[in-house]
Amino acid sequence: MSEQTERRRRAIIAAVRRIPVGKVSSYGRIAEIAGIPRGAREVGRVLGQLPSGSDVPWHRVLNAAGKIHRPTDSAGGRLQVHRLQEEGVVIIHGKVNMRSFAWQNSLDEALWGPPVDLDDESI
DNA sequence: CATATGACGACAA
DNA sequence: ATTGTCGCCATAT
């Protein structure tokens, strides 16, 4: 494994760790955040290589359509669904509404940032 | 070096 | 909404 590859791996892990509880992201988006344009497949590969007991929240990463890419009848697929629901993520017909649950989307910004100034008299 | 593979993504029907 | 095709990119053979 090259040094560059290892650097990208760390960047991917770091980006995934930033996804808040109750939110999700996509392989492609995580790749961008990690500074790897068109690196969606690499993100999937890195997550697939995580040790089983890892504390990295890999379950918060879905494909661009908001669907769980892994087979839902597999152990990993069921675990992912279970963890997401535990965190309050709503899954309908096997997919998540990214407009509501995607981390760092425009709606997210509108709802959670920027913070309001409670001392501002003009409000 | 040529091919195949896959936890991907964009786009056309 | 679904499905098929093609492009992408690190790895494996």
Coordinates of C-alpha atoms (C1' of nucleotides) in Angstrom, one line a residue, chain A residues 27-28 41 63-64 69, chain B residues 5-10:
Chain A
Y27 CA -19.7 7.7 -1.0
G28 CA -19.1 10.4 -3.6
R41 CA -15.4 3.6 -5.2
N63 CA -25.1 5.7 -2.2
A64 CA -26.0 8.9 -4.0
H69 CA -25.8 -0.4 -1.4
Chain B
dT5 C1' -13.9 -6.5 -10.1
dG6 C1' -16.6 -3.6 -6.9
dA7 C1' -19.9 -0.8 0.0
dC8 C1' -20.0 4.2 -6.9
dG9 C1' -22.2 7.9 -9.8
dA10 C1' -24.4 10.4 -13.8

